[in-house]
């Protein structure tokens, strides 16, 4: 009989996760997200430039 592989990020059998574990997972997620955005910007420079221009326009027209 083959055991199922452990689920990454799933609930732990020994209780709730600690704040340190949550922060570590969040930091890893944010690193991967930033890396994915950087890769997308490198492979699609025109789309990345257009997105920067849209963001700049949003920031210029933002009202407090």
Short mmCIF file of N, CA and C in Angstrom, two decimals:
data_model
loop_
_atom_site.label_atom_id
_atom_site.label_comp_id
_atom_site.label_asym_id
_atom_site.label_seq_id
_atom_site.Cartn_x
_atom_site.Cartn_y
_atom_site.Cartn_z
N UNK A 1 0.84 -1.18 0.00
CA UNK A 1 0.00 0.00 0.00
C UNK A 1 0.88 1.24 0.00
N UNK A 2 0.54 2.24 -0.84
CA UNK A 2 1.33 3.45 -0.96
C UNK A 2 0.68 4.56 -0.15
N UNK A 3 1.49 5.22 0.69
CA UNK A 3 0.98 6.34 1.48
C UNK A 3 0.83 7.57 0.59
N UNK A 4 -0.18 8.39 0.91
CA UNK A 4 -0.35 9.64 0.17
C UNK A 4 0.77 10.60 0.55
N UNK A 5 1.26 11.40 -0.43
CA UNK A 5 2.30 12.37 -0.09
C UNK A 5 1.72 13.46 0.81
N UNK A 6 2.55 14.05 1.65
CA UNK A 6 2.04 15.10 2.53
C UNK A 6 1.58 16.31 1.71
N UNK A 7 0.51 16.94 2.17
CA UNK A 7 -0.02 18.11 1.48
C UNK A 7 0.75 19.33 1.96
N UNK A 8 1.39 20.03 1.03
CA UNK A 8 2.14 21.22 1.39
C UNK A 8 1.16 22.36 1.65
N UNK A 9 1.30 23.00 2.80
CA UNK A 9 0.43 24.10 3.14
C UNK A 9 -0.92 23.69 3.71
N UNK A 10 -1.12 22.41 3.89
CA UNK A 10 -2.39 21.92 4.42
C UNK A 10 -2.43 22.04 5.94
N UNK A 11 -3.56 21.69 6.54
CA UNK A 11 -3.65 21.77 8.00
C UNK A 11 -2.71 20.77 8.65
N UNK A 12 -2.10 21.20 9.73
CA UNK A 12 -1.16 20.33 10.44
C UNK A 12 -1.90 19.51 11.48
N UNK A 13 -1.50 18.26 11.66
CA UNK A 13 -2.20 17.42 12.63
C UNK A 13 -1.94 17.81 14.08
N UNK A 14 -0.83 18.54 14.35
CA UNK A 14 -0.49 18.83 15.74
C UNK A 14 -0.97 20.20 16.21
N UNK A 15 -1.90 20.83 15.49
CA UNK A 15 -2.48 22.07 15.98
C UNK A 15 -2.34 23.22 15.00
N UNK A 16 -2.80 24.40 15.41
CA UNK A 16 -2.76 25.57 14.53
C UNK A 16 -1.33 26.03 14.30
N UNK A 17 -1.12 26.69 13.15
CA UNK A 17 0.23 27.15 12.85
C UNK A 17 0.58 28.36 13.70
N UNK A 18 1.85 28.55 13.91
CA UNK A 18 2.30 29.68 14.71
C UNK A 18 2.42 30.92 13.83
N UNK A 19 2.55 32.06 14.48
CA UNK A 19 2.72 33.31 13.72
C UNK A 19 3.99 33.27 12.88
N UNK A 20 5.05 32.69 13.41
CA UNK A 20 6.31 32.62 12.67
C UNK A 20 6.14 31.80 11.39
N UNK A 21 5.41 30.69 11.48
CA UNK A 21 5.19 29.86 10.28
C UNK A 21 4.35 30.61 9.26
N UNK A 22 3.33 31.32 9.74
CA UNK A 22 2.48 32.08 8.83
C UNK A 22 3.28 33.18 8.13
N UNK A 23 4.12 33.90 8.90
CA UNK A 23 4.95 34.95 8.31
C UNK A 23 5.94 34.37 7.31
N UNK A 24 6.50 33.21 7.61
CA UNK A 24 7.45 32.57 6.71
C UNK A 24 6.77 32.16 5.41
N UNK A 25 5.57 31.59 5.52
CA UNK A 25 4.82 31.22 4.30
C UNK A 25 4.45 32.44 3.50
N UNK A 26 4.03 33.51 4.17
CA UNK A 26 3.65 34.75 3.49
C UNK A 26 4.86 35.37 2.78
N UNK A 27 6.02 35.38 3.45
CA UNK A 27 7.23 35.93 2.84
C UNK A 27 7.62 35.12 1.60
N UNK A 28 7.50 33.80 1.68
CA UNK A 28 7.81 32.94 0.53
C UNK A 28 6.84 33.24 -0.62
N UNK A 29 5.56 33.39 -0.30
CA UNK A 29 4.58 33.69 -1.33
C UNK A 29 4.88 35.02 -2.00
N UNK A 30 5.20 36.04 -1.20
CA UNK A 30 5.48 37.36 -1.77
C UNK A 30 6.75 37.34 -2.63
N UNK A 31 7.76 36.56 -2.21
CA UNK A 31 8.98 36.43 -3.03
C UNK A 31 8.65 35.82 -4.38
N UNK A 32 7.86 34.74 -4.37
CA UNK A 32 7.49 34.07 -5.62
C UNK A 32 6.63 34.97 -6.49
N UNK A 33 5.72 35.74 -5.87
CA UNK A 33 4.88 36.66 -6.63
C UNK A 33 5.72 37.73 -7.31
N UNK A 34 6.68 38.30 -6.58
CA UNK A 34 7.55 39.33 -7.15
C UNK A 34 8.38 38.76 -8.29
N UNK A 35 8.88 37.55 -8.10
CA UNK A 35 9.67 36.90 -9.16
C UNK A 35 8.81 36.66 -10.40
N UNK A 36 7.57 36.23 -10.22
CA UNK A 36 6.69 35.98 -11.36
C UNK A 36 6.37 37.28 -12.10
N UNK A 37 6.15 38.35 -11.36
CA UNK A 37 5.87 39.64 -11.99
C UNK A 37 7.09 40.13 -12.77
N UNK A 38 8.27 39.96 -12.19
CA UNK A 38 9.48 40.38 -12.89
C UNK A 38 9.68 39.58 -14.17
N UNK A 39 9.42 38.29 -14.12
CA UNK A 39 9.55 37.46 -15.31
C UNK A 39 8.55 37.90 -16.38
N UNK A 40 7.32 38.15 -15.97
CA UNK A 40 6.31 38.60 -16.93
C UNK A 40 6.71 39.92 -17.57
N UNK A 41 7.27 40.84 -16.77
CA UNK A 41 7.70 42.12 -17.32
C UNK A 41 8.84 41.94 -18.32
N UNK A 42 9.72 40.97 -18.07
CA UNK A 42 10.83 40.74 -19.01
C UNK A 42 10.36 40.14 -20.32
N UNK A 43 9.38 39.24 -20.27
CA UNK A 43 8.97 38.56 -21.49
C UNK A 43 7.88 39.31 -22.24
N UNK A 44 7.23 40.28 -21.60
CA UNK A 44 6.20 41.07 -22.27
C UNK A 44 6.43 42.56 -21.98
N UNK A 45 7.51 43.14 -22.53
CA UNK A 45 7.86 44.52 -22.17
C UNK A 45 6.80 45.54 -22.58
N UNK A 46 6.11 45.32 -23.70
CA UNK A 46 5.10 46.29 -24.12
C UNK A 46 3.93 46.31 -23.15
N UNK A 47 3.49 45.12 -22.76
CA UNK A 47 2.38 45.04 -21.81
C UNK A 47 2.79 45.61 -20.45
N UNK A 48 4.03 45.36 -20.04
CA UNK A 48 4.52 45.88 -18.76
C UNK A 48 4.56 47.41 -18.80
N UNK A 49 5.01 47.98 -19.91
CA UNK A 49 5.06 49.43 -20.03
C UNK A 49 3.65 50.03 -19.98
N UNK A 50 2.72 49.40 -20.68
CA UNK A 50 1.34 49.87 -20.66
C UNK A 50 0.77 49.81 -19.24
N UNK A 51 1.08 48.74 -18.52
CA UNK A 51 0.59 48.61 -17.14
C UNK A 51 1.18 49.71 -16.26
N UNK A 52 2.47 50.02 -16.44
CA UNK A 52 3.09 51.10 -15.67
C UNK A 52 2.43 52.43 -15.98
N UNK A 53 2.13 52.67 -17.25
CA UNK A 53 1.47 53.92 -17.64
C UNK A 53 0.06 54.02 -17.01
N UNK A 54 -0.69 52.92 -17.02
CA UNK A 54 -2.01 52.93 -16.40
C UNK A 54 -1.91 53.20 -14.90
N UNK A 55 -0.93 52.57 -14.26
CA UNK A 55 -0.75 52.78 -12.82
C UNK A 55 -0.38 54.23 -12.54
N UNK A 56 0.50 54.80 -13.36
CA UNK A 56 0.89 56.20 -13.18
C UNK A 56 -0.33 57.11 -13.34
N UNK A 57 -1.17 56.82 -14.31
CA UNK A 57 -2.37 57.64 -14.51
C UNK A 57 -3.31 57.51 -13.31
N UNK A 58 -3.46 56.30 -12.78
CA UNK A 58 -4.29 56.12 -11.59
C UNK A 58 -3.75 56.94 -10.42
N UNK A 59 -2.43 56.93 -10.27
CA UNK A 59 -1.84 57.65 -9.16
C UNK A 59 -1.99 59.16 -9.33
N UNK A 60 -1.91 59.65 -10.56
CA UNK A 60 -2.06 61.09 -10.80
C UNK A 60 -3.50 61.56 -10.56
N UNK A 61 -4.47 60.69 -10.85
CA UNK A 61 -5.87 61.11 -10.75
C UNK A 61 -6.52 60.69 -9.43
N UNK A 62 -5.74 60.08 -8.53
CA UNK A 62 -6.29 59.64 -7.25
C UNK A 62 -6.64 60.83 -6.38
N UNK A 63 -7.81 60.80 -5.78
CA UNK A 63 -8.25 61.88 -4.89
C UNK A 63 -8.31 61.35 -3.46
N UNK A 64 -7.74 62.08 -2.50
CA UNK A 64 -7.78 61.65 -1.10
C UNK A 64 -9.10 61.91 -0.53
#
